[in-house]
XYZ file of C-alpha atoms in Angstrom:
257
model
C 135.319 116.551 97.322
C 131.865 116.444 98.848
C 130.941 113.073 100.316
C 128.471 110.892 98.460
C 125.637 110.356 100.960
C 123.022 108.553 98.922
C 124.952 105.772 97.210
C 121.931 103.636 96.419
C 119.869 106.352 94.749
C 119.037 106.495 91.081
C 117.134 109.048 89.020
C 115.563 108.052 85.704
C 117.173 104.658 86.216
C 120.639 106.234 86.315
C 122.745 105.238 89.338
C 125.397 107.598 90.667
C 128.210 105.809 88.826
C 126.494 106.401 85.503
C 125.261 109.909 85.910
C 128.527 111.698 85.027
C 128.537 109.975 81.628
C 124.915 110.995 81.051
C 125.715 114.617 81.892
C 128.669 114.526 79.473
C 126.352 113.215 76.762
C 123.789 115.919 77.471
C 126.519 118.572 77.377
C 127.876 117.312 74.074
C 124.361 117.333 72.620
C 123.843 120.887 73.847
C 120.846 119.897 75.988
C 119.116 123.080 77.125
C 118.240 121.821 80.595
C 121.648 120.237 81.269
C 122.445 122.520 84.220
C 119.040 121.930 85.818
C 119.467 118.172 85.410
C 122.965 118.285 86.832
C 121.849 120.248 89.890
C 118.894 117.956 90.559
C 120.840 114.732 90.099
C 123.620 115.919 92.378
C 121.179 117.067 95.076
C 119.824 113.503 95.198
C 123.165 111.702 95.029
C 124.836 113.907 97.626
C 121.782 114.111 99.882
C 121.673 117.901 99.855
C 118.100 118.235 98.641
C 115.953 120.014 101.236
C 112.991 122.330 101.873
C 110.067 122.594 99.453
C 110.819 120.386 96.451
C 109.320 120.524 92.966
C 110.597 117.569 90.978
C 111.374 118.667 87.398
C 109.124 117.193 84.741
C 112.088 115.699 82.867
C 112.330 113.142 85.698
C 110.442 109.923 84.940
C 111.481 107.680 87.847
C 112.987 107.789 91.330
C 114.545 104.879 93.185
C 113.232 103.932 96.613
C 116.272 105.487 98.279
C 116.016 108.870 96.538
C 114.430 110.515 99.593
C 114.506 107.733 102.188
C 115.209 109.086 105.691
C 115.761 112.601 104.397
C 115.078 114.810 107.428
C 115.236 118.096 105.514
C 112.459 118.043 102.891
C 109.242 119.783 103.973
C 107.052 119.431 100.884
C 107.192 117.520 97.630
C 105.495 118.081 94.263
C 105.736 115.120 91.885
C 104.927 115.756 88.199
C 102.800 113.577 85.923
C 105.974 112.383 84.180
C 106.367 109.980 87.104
C 103.765 107.239 86.770
C 104.554 105.103 89.815
C 106.091 105.399 93.266
C 108.681 103.069 94.732
C 108.476 101.323 98.084
C 110.005 103.298 100.971
C 110.336 106.423 98.789
C 109.645 108.829 101.686
C 110.400 106.408 104.508
C 111.042 108.273 107.773
C 110.999 111.759 106.200
C 109.949 113.279 109.483
C 109.738 116.924 108.357
C 107.657 116.242 105.248
C 104.331 118.054 105.697
C 102.783 118.135 102.221
C 102.916 115.688 99.315
C 101.328 116.450 95.948
C 101.103 113.301 93.853
C 100.544 112.930 90.107
C 96.941 112.358 89.101
C 97.950 109.081 87.443
C 99.150 107.466 90.678
C 96.767 104.663 91.695
C 98.991 102.692 94.074
C 100.784 103.746 97.256
C 103.360 100.998 97.795
C 104.697 99.421 100.964
C 106.304 101.777 103.510
C 106.038 104.718 101.094
C 105.267 107.350 103.765
C 106.229 105.272 106.795
C 106.872 107.396 109.899
C 106.305 110.700 108.104
C 105.174 112.119 111.413
C 104.672 115.701 110.110
C 102.644 114.747 107.031
C 99.253 116.466 107.218
C 98.282 116.911 103.559
C 98.328 114.492 100.635
C 96.070 114.007 97.612
C 94.824 110.426 97.278
C 91.822 111.076 95.021
C 92.725 108.510 92.349
C 94.449 105.967 94.564
C 92.996 102.441 94.365
C 95.396 100.464 96.557
C 97.373 101.409 99.652
C 100.061 98.934 100.631
C 101.440 97.617 103.884
C 102.476 100.258 106.438
C 102.301 102.999 103.787
C 101.197 105.631 106.308
C 102.328 103.879 109.477
C 102.565 106.370 112.340
C 101.817 109.430 110.216
C 100.467 110.990 113.383
C 99.738 114.439 111.885
C 97.403 113.017 109.235
C 93.911 113.846 110.529
C 91.865 113.471 107.333
C 92.054 111.682 103.988
C 89.879 111.787 100.870
C 89.924 108.390 99.158
C 86.835 108.159 96.897
C 88.341 105.398 94.726
C 90.189 103.344 97.309
C 89.501 99.592 96.992
C 92.184 97.947 99.121
C 93.970 98.898 102.338
C 96.940 96.778 103.357
C 98.226 95.570 106.698
C 98.977 98.373 109.221
C 98.531 100.934 106.411
C 97.215 103.694 108.701
C 98.483 102.357 112.020
C 98.366 105.077 114.691
C 97.001 107.800 112.397
C 94.741 110.504 113.855
C 91.897 110.360 111.323
C 88.538 111.194 112.937
C 86.083 110.279 110.155
C 86.718 107.675 107.491
C 84.721 107.465 104.256
C 85.416 104.367 102.149
C 82.728 104.317 99.422
C 84.489 101.839 97.091
C 86.500 99.781 99.554
C 86.615 96.026 98.940
C 89.208 94.713 101.383
C 90.590 95.989 104.693
C 93.781 94.335 105.890
C 95.203 93.208 109.194
C 95.555 96.045 111.728
C 94.946 98.514 108.886
C 93.648 101.236 111.221
C 94.886 99.878 114.546
C 95.559 102.464 117.250
C 93.761 105.157 115.255
C 92.647 106.534 118.598
C 90.904 109.617 117.144
C 88.679 107.595 114.821
C 84.982 108.095 115.678
C 82.998 107.256 112.528
C 83.502 104.884 109.592
C 81.350 104.825 106.475
C 81.867 101.668 104.389
C 80.298 101.343 100.930
C 78.402 98.419 99.437
C 81.407 96.988 97.573
C 83.056 95.700 100.737
C 84.038 92.026 100.437
C 86.199 91.323 103.474
C 87.449 92.810 106.709
C 90.441 90.952 108.061
C 89.356 88.290 110.512
C 91.614 86.883 113.184
C 91.293 85.091 116.474
C 94.337 87.116 117.545
C 93.171 90.426 119.003
C 96.345 92.221 117.957
C 95.577 91.606 114.272
C 92.069 93.038 114.072
C 91.688 95.827 111.530
C 90.396 98.434 113.969
C 91.934 97.330 117.265
C 92.312 99.985 119.951
C 90.214 102.534 118.054
C 88.930 103.559 121.454
C 86.732 106.474 120.295
C 85.018 104.584 117.499
C 81.259 104.650 118.044
C 79.596 104.601 114.606
C 80.212 102.072 111.832
C 77.925 102.480 108.824
C 78.003 99.598 106.350
C 75.991 100.068 103.164
C 74.945 96.410 102.993
C 72.147 94.433 104.630
C 72.757 92.527 107.831
C 74.120 89.049 107.119
C 75.717 89.931 103.774
C 79.190 90.479 105.233
C 81.082 88.481 107.806
C 82.328 90.600 110.700
C 84.296 89.049 113.576
C 83.310 89.783 117.158
C 85.148 92.363 119.293
C 86.603 93.787 116.120
C 86.148 97.530 116.385
C 88.210 98.530 119.398
C 85.540 100.414 121.323
C 83.057 98.782 123.652
C 80.253 101.221 122.860
C 80.437 101.154 119.051
C 77.490 100.110 116.899
C 77.327 98.728 113.364
C 74.479 100.250 111.352
C 73.445 98.131 108.346
C 71.483 99.603 105.428
C 68.402 97.489 106.201
C 68.004 99.146 109.595
C 69.587 96.378 111.666
C 72.021 97.430 114.366
C 74.623 95.130 115.897
C 76.948 95.679 118.855
C 80.727 95.259 118.479
C 80.902 92.125 120.640
C 78.531 90.199 118.399
C 79.956 88.340 115.438
C 78.111 88.573 112.143
C 78.152 85.630 109.746
C 77.045 85.568 106.141
C 73.461 84.400 105.813
C 72.971 82.056 102.855
């Protein structure tokens, strides 16, 4: 018999040990898509799923180990029947290039696309929160469109290659969120920003070692947002406030009451 490779996986909340019974029930009921379900479930449980994947719309949930460390999938389409993603779902899927998410997904959880080094296309239009290390070391990701993003977690885009970053609705930016994003040149931050992670430890600053970063546009007046000194990773960067004030990166900005 073929070896079970993905013992921890579950589909629709059904672990491997329970899936045979479910298939028997579907067969007895004469379920029309029984064969399709059987093939999909087995491809997950036995770790044989590969290539360009379209998840069937009868699937409503996937466990965090369903695709974890799968080195054979190259693209994934997730239907609207799935309303949330699990942590580590595509952890270390190094050949994954394209991910098409449901329009109802608003949260990218911790480690979801961690070390997906080939990922260069993903739709994040409706995403509001991006968790810790979600896109850590996704070194092929050169652009993102996040018009509704409000929160970016710790090391979320660590070592990504994004050149221009538009964050019109961002409220909080976490520790080392864009650290080592060495291609980053311009950031545009909207007027809803509330906090950028502050730390006396250089290694924790949100934009540390962003060595090409030269332009930071913040759509708030000078003195309305606290910004720590030496925060932006490049010695020649400038913060442009919406009241015309410009501040260098080595000058801390405190809230003026």
